[in-house]
PDB file of C-alpha atoms in Angstrom:
ATOM      1  CA  MET A1002      -8.415  52.671  -4.244  1.00 88.00           C
ATOM      2  CA  ALA A1003      -7.862  56.095  -2.695  1.00 86.00           C
ATOM      3  CA  LYS A1004      -8.108  54.680   0.824  1.00 90.00           C
ATOM      4  CA  HIS A1005      -5.302  52.173   0.130  1.00 91.00           C
ATOM      5  CA  ASN A1006      -3.300  54.464  -2.190  1.00 89.00           C
ATOM      6  CA  ILE A1007      -3.394  52.078  -5.152  1.00 89.00           C
ATOM      7  CA  GLY A1008      -3.866  52.887  -8.817  1.00 91.00           C
ATOM      8  CA  SER A1009      -5.750  49.811  -9.970  1.00 93.00           C
ATOM      9  CA  LEU A1010      -7.814  46.817  -8.945  1.00 92.00           C
ATOM     10  CA  VAL A1011      -7.981  43.457 -10.664  1.00 91.00           C
ATOM     11  CA  VAL A1012     -11.624  42.418 -11.053  1.00 93.00           C
ATOM     12  CA  LEU A1013     -12.320  38.710 -10.574  1.00 89.00           C
ATOM     13  CA  LYS A1014     -15.204  36.679 -11.946  1.00 88.00           C
ATOM     14  CA  PRO A1015     -17.611  35.362  -9.306  1.00 88.00           C
ATOM     15  CA  GLY A1016     -17.113  31.806  -8.137  1.00 83.00           C
ATOM     16  CA  ASP A1017     -14.491  29.596  -6.566  1.00 73.00           C
ATOM     17  CA  GLN A1018     -12.079  29.861  -9.494  1.00 74.00           C
ATOM     18  CA  GLN A1019     -10.021  33.065  -9.466  1.00 75.00           C
ATOM     19  CA  TYR A1020     -10.424  34.038 -13.144  1.00 83.00           C
ATOM     20  CA  ILE A1021      -9.691  37.634 -14.132  1.00 87.00           C
ATOM     21  CA  ALA A1022     -12.700  39.532 -15.476  1.00 92.00           C
ATOM     22  CA  GLY A1023     -10.788  42.772 -16.033  1.00 94.00           C
ATOM     23  CA  ILE A1024      -9.018  45.679 -14.408  1.00 95.00           C
ATOM     24  CA  VAL A1025     -10.233  49.072 -13.237  1.00 96.00           C
ATOM     25  CA  THR A1026      -7.711  51.886 -12.906  1.00 94.00           C
ATOM     26  CA  GLU A1027      -7.639  55.429 -11.634  1.00 93.00           C
ATOM     27  CA  ARG A1028      -7.529  56.515 -15.286  1.00 92.00           C
ATOM     28  CA  ASP A1029     -10.749  54.584 -15.938  1.00 94.00           C
ATOM     29  CA  TYR A1030     -12.328  56.390 -13.011  1.00 94.00           C
ATOM     30  CA  MET A1031     -11.158  59.814 -14.170  1.00 94.00           C
ATOM     31  CA  LYS A1032     -12.140  59.365 -17.821  1.00 94.00           C
ATOM     32  CA  LYS A1033     -15.247  57.208 -17.615  1.00 95.00           C
ATOM     33  CA  ILE A1034     -16.849  58.496 -14.432  1.00 95.00           C
ATOM     34  CA  ILE A1035     -15.628  61.989 -13.579  1.00 94.00           C
ATOM     35  CA  GLY A1036     -14.934  63.020 -17.185  1.00 95.00           C
ATOM     36  CA  ALA A1037     -18.300  61.682 -18.308  1.00 95.00           C
ATOM     37  CA  GLY A1038     -20.166  63.329 -15.419  1.00 95.00           C
ATOM     38  CA  ARG A1039     -21.363  59.996 -14.041  1.00 95.00           C
ATOM     39  CA  SER A1040     -22.144  59.169 -10.436  1.00 94.00           C
ATOM     40  CA  SER A1041     -19.670  56.896  -8.637  1.00 92.00           C
ATOM     41  CA  LYS A1042     -22.462  55.495  -6.511  1.00 93.00           C
ATOM     42  CA  LEU A1043     -24.627  54.569  -9.501  1.00 95.00           C
ATOM     43  CA  THR A1044     -21.898  53.230 -11.807  1.00 95.00           C
ATOM     44  CA  LYS A1045     -20.953  49.539 -11.715  1.00 95.00           C
ATOM     45  CA  VAL A1046     -17.290  48.542 -11.961  1.00 94.00           C
ATOM     46  CA  ARG A1047     -18.033  46.418 -15.053  1.00 94.00           C
ATOM     47  CA  GLU A1048     -19.218  49.568 -16.853  1.00 95.00           C
ATOM     48  CA  VAL A1049     -15.822  51.271 -16.617  1.00 96.00           C
ATOM     49  CA  MET A1050     -13.254  48.479 -16.329  1.00 95.00           C
ATOM     50  CA  THR A1051     -11.086  47.156 -19.132  1.00 93.00           C
ATOM     51  CA  ASP A1052     -12.571  43.724 -19.692  1.00 92.00           C
ATOM     52  CA  GLU A1053     -10.672  40.490 -20.161  1.00 90.00           C
ATOM     53  CA  ASN A1054     -10.891  40.624 -23.976  1.00 91.00           C
ATOM     54  CA  LYS A1055      -8.810  43.826 -24.093  1.00 92.00           C
ATOM     55  CA  LEU A1056      -6.639  43.105 -21.078  1.00 92.00           C
ATOM     56  CA  VAL A1057      -2.846  42.933 -21.381  1.00 93.00           C
ATOM     57  CA  THR A1058      -1.402  40.381 -18.951  1.00 92.00           C
ATOM     58  CA  VAL A1059       1.940  38.740 -18.252  1.00 93.00           C
ATOM     59  CA  SER A1060       3.065  35.671 -16.370  1.00 87.00           C
ATOM     60  CA  SER A1061       5.294  35.780 -13.316  1.00 85.00           C
ATOM     61  CA  GLY A1062       8.130  34.515 -15.544  1.00 88.00           C
ATOM     62  CA  THR A1063       7.957  37.534 -17.870  1.00 92.00           C
ATOM     63  CA  ASN A1064      11.050  39.718 -17.571  1.00 92.00           C
ATOM     64  CA  ILE A1065      10.738  43.343 -16.503  1.00 89.00           C
ATOM     65  CA  ILE A1066      11.894  44.727 -19.858  1.00 91.00           C
ATOM     66  CA  LYS A1067       9.111  42.833 -21.685  1.00 93.00           C
ATOM     67  CA  ALA A1068       6.522  44.037 -19.146  1.00 92.00           C
ATOM     68  CA  MET A1069       7.739  47.612 -19.573  1.00 91.00           C
ATOM     69  CA  GLN A1070       7.601  47.224 -23.368  1.00 94.00           C
ATOM     70  CA  LEU A1071       3.988  46.018 -23.172  1.00 95.00           C
ATOM     71  CA  MET A1072       3.063  48.958 -20.940  1.00 93.00           C
ATOM     72  CA  SER A1073       4.693  51.410 -23.320  1.00 94.00           C
ATOM     73  CA  GLU A1074       3.205  49.896 -26.494  1.00 96.00           C
ATOM     74  CA  ASN A1075      -0.293  49.777 -25.002  1.00 94.00           C
ATOM     75  CA  HIS A1076      -0.123  53.133 -23.176  1.00 92.00           C
ATOM     76  CA  ILE A1077      -0.973  51.531 -19.831  1.00 92.00           C
ATOM     77  CA  ARG A1078       0.483  51.767 -16.346  1.00 90.00           C
ATOM     78  CA  HIS A1079      -0.692  48.485 -14.804  1.00 92.00           C
ATOM     79  CA  VAL A1080      -0.379  44.916 -16.067  1.00 91.00           C
ATOM     80  CA  PRO A1081      -1.991  42.034 -14.185  1.00 90.00           C
ATOM     81  CA  VAL A1082       0.395  39.169 -13.543  1.00 86.00           C
ATOM     82  CA  ILE A1083      -1.184  35.730 -13.331  1.00 79.00           C
ATOM     83  CA  ASP A1084      -0.217  35.638  -9.641  1.00 75.00           C
ATOM     84  CA  GLY A1085      -0.025  39.368  -8.884  1.00 65.00           C
ATOM     85  CA  LEU A1086       0.116  42.858 -10.417  1.00 66.00           C
ATOM     86  CA  ILE A1087       3.020  44.921 -11.699  1.00 71.00           C
ATOM     87  CA  SER A1088       2.868  48.685 -11.919  1.00 75.00           C
ATOM     88  CA  MET A1089       5.106  51.240 -13.580  1.00 76.00           C
ATOM     89  CA  VAL A1090       6.517  52.039 -10.118  1.00 82.00           C
ATOM     90  CA  ASP A1091       7.582  48.391  -9.758  1.00 80.00           C
ATOM     91  CA  VAL A1092       9.239  48.486 -13.188  1.00 81.00           C
ATOM     92  CA  VAL A1093      11.122  51.705 -12.474  1.00 86.00           C
ATOM     93  CA  ARG A1094      12.223  50.404  -9.070  1.00 87.00           C
ATOM     94  CA  ALA A1095      13.591  47.192 -10.646  1.00 86.00           C
ATOM     95  CA  ILE A1096      15.487  49.140 -13.306  1.00 87.00           C
ATOM     96  CA  VAL A1097      16.956  51.562 -10.761  1.00 90.00           C
ATOM     97  CA  ASP A1098      18.029  48.649  -8.547  1.00 88.00           C
ATOM     98  CA  HIS A1099      19.674  46.972 -11.545  1.00 87.00           C
ATOM     99  CA  GLN A1100      21.452  50.186 -12.569  1.00 89.00           C
ATOM    100  CA  ASN A1101      22.652  50.772  -9.006  1.00 88.00           C
ATOM    101  CA  GLY A1102      24.138  47.277  -9.022  1.00 86.00           C
ATOM    102  CA  GLU A1103      25.877  47.973 -12.330  1.00 87.00           C
ATOM    103  CA  LEU A1104      27.270  51.269 -10.999  1.00 89.00           C
ATOM    104  CA  LYS A1105      28.571  49.520  -7.898  1.00 88.00           C
ATOM    105  CA  ARG A1106      30.317  46.856 -10.007  1.00 84.00           C
ATOM    106  CA  LEU A1107      31.849  49.525 -12.277  1.00 85.00           C
ATOM    107  CA  ASN A1108      33.101  51.504  -9.276  1.00 84.00           C
ATOM    108  CA  GLN A1109      34.638  48.354  -7.809  1.00 83.00           C
ATOM    109  CA  PHE A1110      36.295  47.593 -11.134  1.00 78.00           C
ATOM    110  CA  ILE A1111      37.682  51.142 -11.428  1.00 81.00           C
ATOM    111  CA  LYS A1112      39.027  51.010  -7.859  1.00 82.00           C
ATOM    112  CA  GLY A1113      40.431  47.523  -8.385  1.00 79.00           C
ATOM    113  CA  ASP A1114      38.132  46.037  -5.708  1.00 73.00           C
ATOM    114  CA  TYR A1115      36.603  43.425  -7.995  1.00 61.00           C
ATOM    115  CA  TYR A1116      38.629  40.450  -6.761  1.00 56.00           C
TER     116      TYR A1116
END
């Protein structure tokens, strides 16, 4: 995770089917390995990951506001998407892009350039 500058990894079940087994995050690492004084080399991912029974997921059709609401309600920063992963950075970027578009439209309206 550090090598690729990412904050989480989706863990898949073994086999041909790509079923999600869970997610391991940098928070999991900090709390369950470093905070607990465990060895990274001796600890299995399954011992520290959030398993599928507790996992919060969304579909690719879920809107950003709903994804952000789920993150906030569950105090998490990463939500696996059935065909990807959305992070808080992605959510903030989408909101900023939307707000920039709104500001541009308002400026055009104020200047009379909206025709």
